Short mmCIF file of C-alpha atoms in Angstrom, two decimals:
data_model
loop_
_atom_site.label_atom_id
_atom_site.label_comp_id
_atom_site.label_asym_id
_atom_site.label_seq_id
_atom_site.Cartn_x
_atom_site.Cartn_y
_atom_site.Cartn_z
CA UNK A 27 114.38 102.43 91.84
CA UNK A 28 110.70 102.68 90.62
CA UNK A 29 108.05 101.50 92.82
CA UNK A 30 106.89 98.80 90.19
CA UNK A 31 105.70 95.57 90.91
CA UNK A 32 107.30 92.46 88.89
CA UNK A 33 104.42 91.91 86.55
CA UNK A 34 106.29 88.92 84.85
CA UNK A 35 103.39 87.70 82.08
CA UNK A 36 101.26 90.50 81.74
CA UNK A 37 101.56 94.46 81.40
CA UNK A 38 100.70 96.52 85.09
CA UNK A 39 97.29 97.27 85.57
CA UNK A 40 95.60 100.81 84.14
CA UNK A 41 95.66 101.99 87.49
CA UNK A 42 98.91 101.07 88.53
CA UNK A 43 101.48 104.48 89.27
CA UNK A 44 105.38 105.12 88.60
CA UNK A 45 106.67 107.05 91.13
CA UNK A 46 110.26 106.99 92.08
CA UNK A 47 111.27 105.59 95.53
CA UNK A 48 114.13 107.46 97.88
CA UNK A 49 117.39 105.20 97.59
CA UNK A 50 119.12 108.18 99.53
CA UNK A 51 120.07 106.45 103.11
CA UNK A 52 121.40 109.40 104.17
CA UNK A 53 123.76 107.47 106.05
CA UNK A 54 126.67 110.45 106.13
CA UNK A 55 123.89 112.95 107.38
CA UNK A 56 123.14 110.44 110.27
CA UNK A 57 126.69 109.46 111.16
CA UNK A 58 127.41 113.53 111.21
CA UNK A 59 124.05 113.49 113.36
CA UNK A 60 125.66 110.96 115.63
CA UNK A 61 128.55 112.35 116.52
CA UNK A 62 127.39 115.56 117.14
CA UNK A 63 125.31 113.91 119.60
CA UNK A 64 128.28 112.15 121.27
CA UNK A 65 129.72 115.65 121.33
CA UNK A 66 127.10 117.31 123.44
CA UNK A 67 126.61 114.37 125.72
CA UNK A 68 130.98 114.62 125.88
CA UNK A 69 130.22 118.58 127.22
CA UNK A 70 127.88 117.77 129.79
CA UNK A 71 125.04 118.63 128.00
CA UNK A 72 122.62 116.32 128.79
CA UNK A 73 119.86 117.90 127.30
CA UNK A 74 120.88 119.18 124.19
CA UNK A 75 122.55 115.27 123.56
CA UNK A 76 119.10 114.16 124.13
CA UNK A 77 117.34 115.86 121.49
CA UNK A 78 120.27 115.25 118.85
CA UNK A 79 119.84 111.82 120.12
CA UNK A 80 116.15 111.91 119.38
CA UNK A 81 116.99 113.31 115.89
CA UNK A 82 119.33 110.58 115.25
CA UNK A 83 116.30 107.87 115.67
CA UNK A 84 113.45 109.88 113.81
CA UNK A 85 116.40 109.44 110.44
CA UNK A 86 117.29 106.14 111.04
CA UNK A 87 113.32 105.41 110.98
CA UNK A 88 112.48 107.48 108.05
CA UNK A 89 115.29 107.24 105.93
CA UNK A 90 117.11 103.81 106.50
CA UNK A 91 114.82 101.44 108.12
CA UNK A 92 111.30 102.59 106.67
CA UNK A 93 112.83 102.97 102.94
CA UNK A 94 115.01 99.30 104.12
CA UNK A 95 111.26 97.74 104.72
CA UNK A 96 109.77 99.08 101.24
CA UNK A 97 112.50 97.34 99.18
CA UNK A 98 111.96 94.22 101.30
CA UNK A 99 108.39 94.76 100.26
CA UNK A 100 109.11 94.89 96.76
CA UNK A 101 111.67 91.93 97.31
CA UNK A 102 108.75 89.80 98.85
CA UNK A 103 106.54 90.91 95.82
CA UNK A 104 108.82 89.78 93.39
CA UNK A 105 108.27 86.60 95.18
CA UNK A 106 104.43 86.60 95.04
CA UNK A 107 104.52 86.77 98.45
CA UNK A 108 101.68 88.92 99.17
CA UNK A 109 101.10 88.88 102.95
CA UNK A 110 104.92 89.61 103.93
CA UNK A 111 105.13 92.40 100.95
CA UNK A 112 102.12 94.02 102.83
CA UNK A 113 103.17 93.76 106.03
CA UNK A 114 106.77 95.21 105.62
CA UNK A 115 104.79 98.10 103.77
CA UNK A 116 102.73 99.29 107.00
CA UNK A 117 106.30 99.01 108.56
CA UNK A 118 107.26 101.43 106.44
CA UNK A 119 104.23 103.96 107.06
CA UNK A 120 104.05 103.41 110.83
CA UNK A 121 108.08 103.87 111.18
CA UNK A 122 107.15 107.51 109.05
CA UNK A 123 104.22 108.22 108.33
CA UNK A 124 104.71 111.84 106.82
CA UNK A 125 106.34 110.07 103.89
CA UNK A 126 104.22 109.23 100.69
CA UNK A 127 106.00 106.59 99.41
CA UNK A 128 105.06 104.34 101.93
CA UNK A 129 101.13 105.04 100.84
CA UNK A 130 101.98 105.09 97.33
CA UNK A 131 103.71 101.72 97.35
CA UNK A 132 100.25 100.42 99.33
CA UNK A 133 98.49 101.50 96.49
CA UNK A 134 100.08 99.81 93.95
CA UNK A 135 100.56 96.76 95.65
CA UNK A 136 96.74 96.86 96.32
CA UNK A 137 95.49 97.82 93.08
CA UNK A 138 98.00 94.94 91.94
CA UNK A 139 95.73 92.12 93.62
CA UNK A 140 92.57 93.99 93.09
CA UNK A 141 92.02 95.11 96.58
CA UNK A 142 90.29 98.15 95.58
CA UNK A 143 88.98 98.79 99.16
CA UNK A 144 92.33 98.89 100.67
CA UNK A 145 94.39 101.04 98.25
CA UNK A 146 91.23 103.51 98.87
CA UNK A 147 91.92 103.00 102.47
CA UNK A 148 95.71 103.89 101.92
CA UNK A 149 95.31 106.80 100.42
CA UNK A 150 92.89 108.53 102.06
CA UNK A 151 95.16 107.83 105.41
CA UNK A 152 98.38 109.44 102.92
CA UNK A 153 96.54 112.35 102.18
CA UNK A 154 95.82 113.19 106.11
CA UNK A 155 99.38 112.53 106.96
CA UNK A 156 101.48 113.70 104.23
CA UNK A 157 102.25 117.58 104.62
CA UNK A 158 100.54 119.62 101.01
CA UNK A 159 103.43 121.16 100.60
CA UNK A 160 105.10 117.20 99.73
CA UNK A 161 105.71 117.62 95.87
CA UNK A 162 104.55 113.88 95.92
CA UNK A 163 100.86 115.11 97.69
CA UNK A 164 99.42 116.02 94.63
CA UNK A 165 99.71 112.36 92.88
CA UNK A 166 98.04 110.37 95.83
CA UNK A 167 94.87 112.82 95.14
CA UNK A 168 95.29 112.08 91.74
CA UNK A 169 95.91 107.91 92.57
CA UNK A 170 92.69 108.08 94.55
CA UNK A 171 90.56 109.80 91.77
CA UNK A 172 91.58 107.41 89.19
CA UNK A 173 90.69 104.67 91.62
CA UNK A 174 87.26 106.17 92.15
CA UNK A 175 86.70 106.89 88.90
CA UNK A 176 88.05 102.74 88.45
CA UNK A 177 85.63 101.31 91.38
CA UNK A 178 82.51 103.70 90.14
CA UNK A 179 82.69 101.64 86.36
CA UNK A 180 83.33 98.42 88.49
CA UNK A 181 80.14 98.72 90.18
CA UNK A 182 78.05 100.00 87.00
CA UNK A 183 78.58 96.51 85.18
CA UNK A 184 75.53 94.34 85.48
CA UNK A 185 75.92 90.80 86.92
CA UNK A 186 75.60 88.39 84.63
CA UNK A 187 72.34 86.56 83.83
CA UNK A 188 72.49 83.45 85.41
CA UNK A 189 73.94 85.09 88.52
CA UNK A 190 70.86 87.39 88.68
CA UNK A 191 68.41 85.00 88.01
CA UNK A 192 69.90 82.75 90.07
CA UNK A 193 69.22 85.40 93.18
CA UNK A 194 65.83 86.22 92.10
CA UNK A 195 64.94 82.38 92.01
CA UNK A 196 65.70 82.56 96.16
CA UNK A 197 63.15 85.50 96.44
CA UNK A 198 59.51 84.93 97.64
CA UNK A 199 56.81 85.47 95.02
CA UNK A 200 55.84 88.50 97.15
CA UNK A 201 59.18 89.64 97.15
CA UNK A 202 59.81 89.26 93.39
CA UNK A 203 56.72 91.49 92.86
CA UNK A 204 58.02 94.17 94.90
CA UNK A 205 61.00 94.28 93.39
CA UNK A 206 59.44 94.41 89.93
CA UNK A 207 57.87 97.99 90.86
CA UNK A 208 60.82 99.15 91.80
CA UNK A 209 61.93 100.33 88.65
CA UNK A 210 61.66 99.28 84.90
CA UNK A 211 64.74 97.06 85.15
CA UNK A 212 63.64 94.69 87.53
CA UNK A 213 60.17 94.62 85.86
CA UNK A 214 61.75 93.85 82.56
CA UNK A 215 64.03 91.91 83.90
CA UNK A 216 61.36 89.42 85.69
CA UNK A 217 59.07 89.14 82.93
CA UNK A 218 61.88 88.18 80.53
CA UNK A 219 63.51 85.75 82.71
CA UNK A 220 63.55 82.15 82.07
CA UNK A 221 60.43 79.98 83.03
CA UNK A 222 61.82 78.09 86.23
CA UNK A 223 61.73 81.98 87.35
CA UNK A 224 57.65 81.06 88.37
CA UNK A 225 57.94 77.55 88.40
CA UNK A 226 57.74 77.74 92.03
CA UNK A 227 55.11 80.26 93.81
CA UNK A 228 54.72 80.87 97.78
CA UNK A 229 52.04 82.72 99.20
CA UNK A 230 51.72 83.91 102.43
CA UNK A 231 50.28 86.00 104.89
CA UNK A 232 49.92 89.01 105.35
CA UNK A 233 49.40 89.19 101.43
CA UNK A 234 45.63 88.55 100.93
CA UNK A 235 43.24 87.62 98.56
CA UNK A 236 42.66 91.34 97.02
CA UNK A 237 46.76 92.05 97.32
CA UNK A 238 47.29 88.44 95.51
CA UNK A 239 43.99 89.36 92.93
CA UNK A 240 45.87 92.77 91.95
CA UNK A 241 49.67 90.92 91.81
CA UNK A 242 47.91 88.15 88.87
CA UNK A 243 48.90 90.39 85.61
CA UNK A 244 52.80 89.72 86.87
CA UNK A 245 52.61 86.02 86.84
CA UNK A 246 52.80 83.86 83.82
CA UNK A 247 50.99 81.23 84.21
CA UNK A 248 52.04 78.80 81.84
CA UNK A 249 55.52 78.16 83.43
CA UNK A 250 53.60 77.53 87.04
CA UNK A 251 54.34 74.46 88.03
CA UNK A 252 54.22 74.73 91.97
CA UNK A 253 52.21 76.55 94.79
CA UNK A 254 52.22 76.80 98.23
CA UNK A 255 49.89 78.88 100.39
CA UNK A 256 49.30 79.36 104.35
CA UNK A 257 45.38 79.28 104.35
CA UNK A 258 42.83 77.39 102.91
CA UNK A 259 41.35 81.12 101.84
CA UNK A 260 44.44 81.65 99.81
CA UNK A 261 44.27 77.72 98.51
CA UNK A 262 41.31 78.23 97.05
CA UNK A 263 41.83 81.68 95.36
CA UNK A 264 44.53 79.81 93.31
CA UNK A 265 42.44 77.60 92.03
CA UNK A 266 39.85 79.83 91.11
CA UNK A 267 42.13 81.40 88.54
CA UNK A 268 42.97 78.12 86.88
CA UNK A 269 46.59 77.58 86.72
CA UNK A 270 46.24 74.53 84.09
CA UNK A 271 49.90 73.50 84.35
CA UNK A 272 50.38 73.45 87.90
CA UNK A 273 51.75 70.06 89.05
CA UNK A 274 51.63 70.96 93.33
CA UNK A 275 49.32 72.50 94.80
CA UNK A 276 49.72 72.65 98.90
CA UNK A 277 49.59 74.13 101.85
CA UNK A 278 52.44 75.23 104.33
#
């Protein structure tokens, strides 16, 4: 069985992984475990029993109920059911952690739902527990490269233009100036935006008359429709450099 996720409309995402999971129970290996056990504890050898004993519960938790708990997982996924697919998967890597499949699984169920953060999260844990020498080791670095290399392009795209504008509209005038000289982008990016971007204008301390004076050449005046200063100082600087079009002038 592959670890895929039933993608029933649509193809798996780019990032998504094939790797096969262990269907092996190795239910014969335990029961031989077992009894061996029984046989040690049947001599009197209480100590020796224990250990088998001990060996007995590490299988059952790796091999039957940690790979039982990653079907289930794929069973709930099948299902949409997102929360109880998740769950039954950090079953799985708590019950044996050493294992990749566990983390791999958590990846793709992640990557499924867009949950960047948290297949990045899974791996990173896989590749501290999983011994190098694990012939699946290799493909979590790989898995978490890829999703690097996925969440660095994610985080390049600009935001689109009304959701940018709509941010800078929240900003102070002050603070829309300072973030125009913080690099060409935002300079462009306020003098080409659309007029209600200075239809409102707040001033207030501690900018003064010289820093206000200097901060003019950024402002275009036609689309001013609204001011608001602190002092009657400031007040009167704005209407010294004749806004024509402003509709409110006031003070805070």
């Amino acid at each position: 069985m592959e670890n895929n996720l039933p993608f029933k409309s649509s193809p798996p995402p780019p990032l998504f992984q094939k790797y096969p999971f262990t269907q092996e129970l190795g239910l014969p290996v335990l029961q031989q475990q077992f009894d061996y056990s029984v046989h040690q504890l049947s001599l009197g050898n209480g100590k020796r029993a224990g250990a088998c004993f001990t060996e007995v519960i590490k299988t059952i938790n790796s091999n039957v109920l940690a790979s039982t708990y990653l079907h289930r997982s794929a069973a709930f996924a099948m299902q949409g059911k997102q929360g109880p697919a998740v769950q039954d998967i950090y079953k799985a890597i708590h019950l044996s952690p050493a294992q990749p499949d566990g983390y791999i699984y958590a990846y793709n169920v992640f990557v499924s739902f867009k949950r960047y953060r948290e297949a990045f999260l899974a791996l990173t844990e896989g590749l501290k527990q999983v011994n190098k020498a694990d012939r699946k080791y290799a493909a979590l670095g790989f898995m978490k490269d890829s999703l690097l290399a996925e969440i660095d392009n994610k985080n390049s795209l600009p935001l689109p233009y009304d959701v940018i504008t709509s941010i800078l509209r929240r900003l102070s005038f002050r603070d829309r100036i300072h973030l125009a000289s913080t690099c060409k982008y935002w300079e462009r990016m306020l003098h080409e935006s659309p007029p209600i971007m200075w239809h409102d204008i707040d001033i207030r301390s501690p900018m003064g008359v010289g820093q206000f004076q200097r901060l003019l050449s950024h402002v275009d005046s036609f689309y001013v429709r609204r001011v608001k200063a602190d002092t009657h100082e400031m007040l009167n600087e704005i209407n010294n450099v004749e806004w024509r079009h402003i509709e409110c002038l006031g003070k805070y």
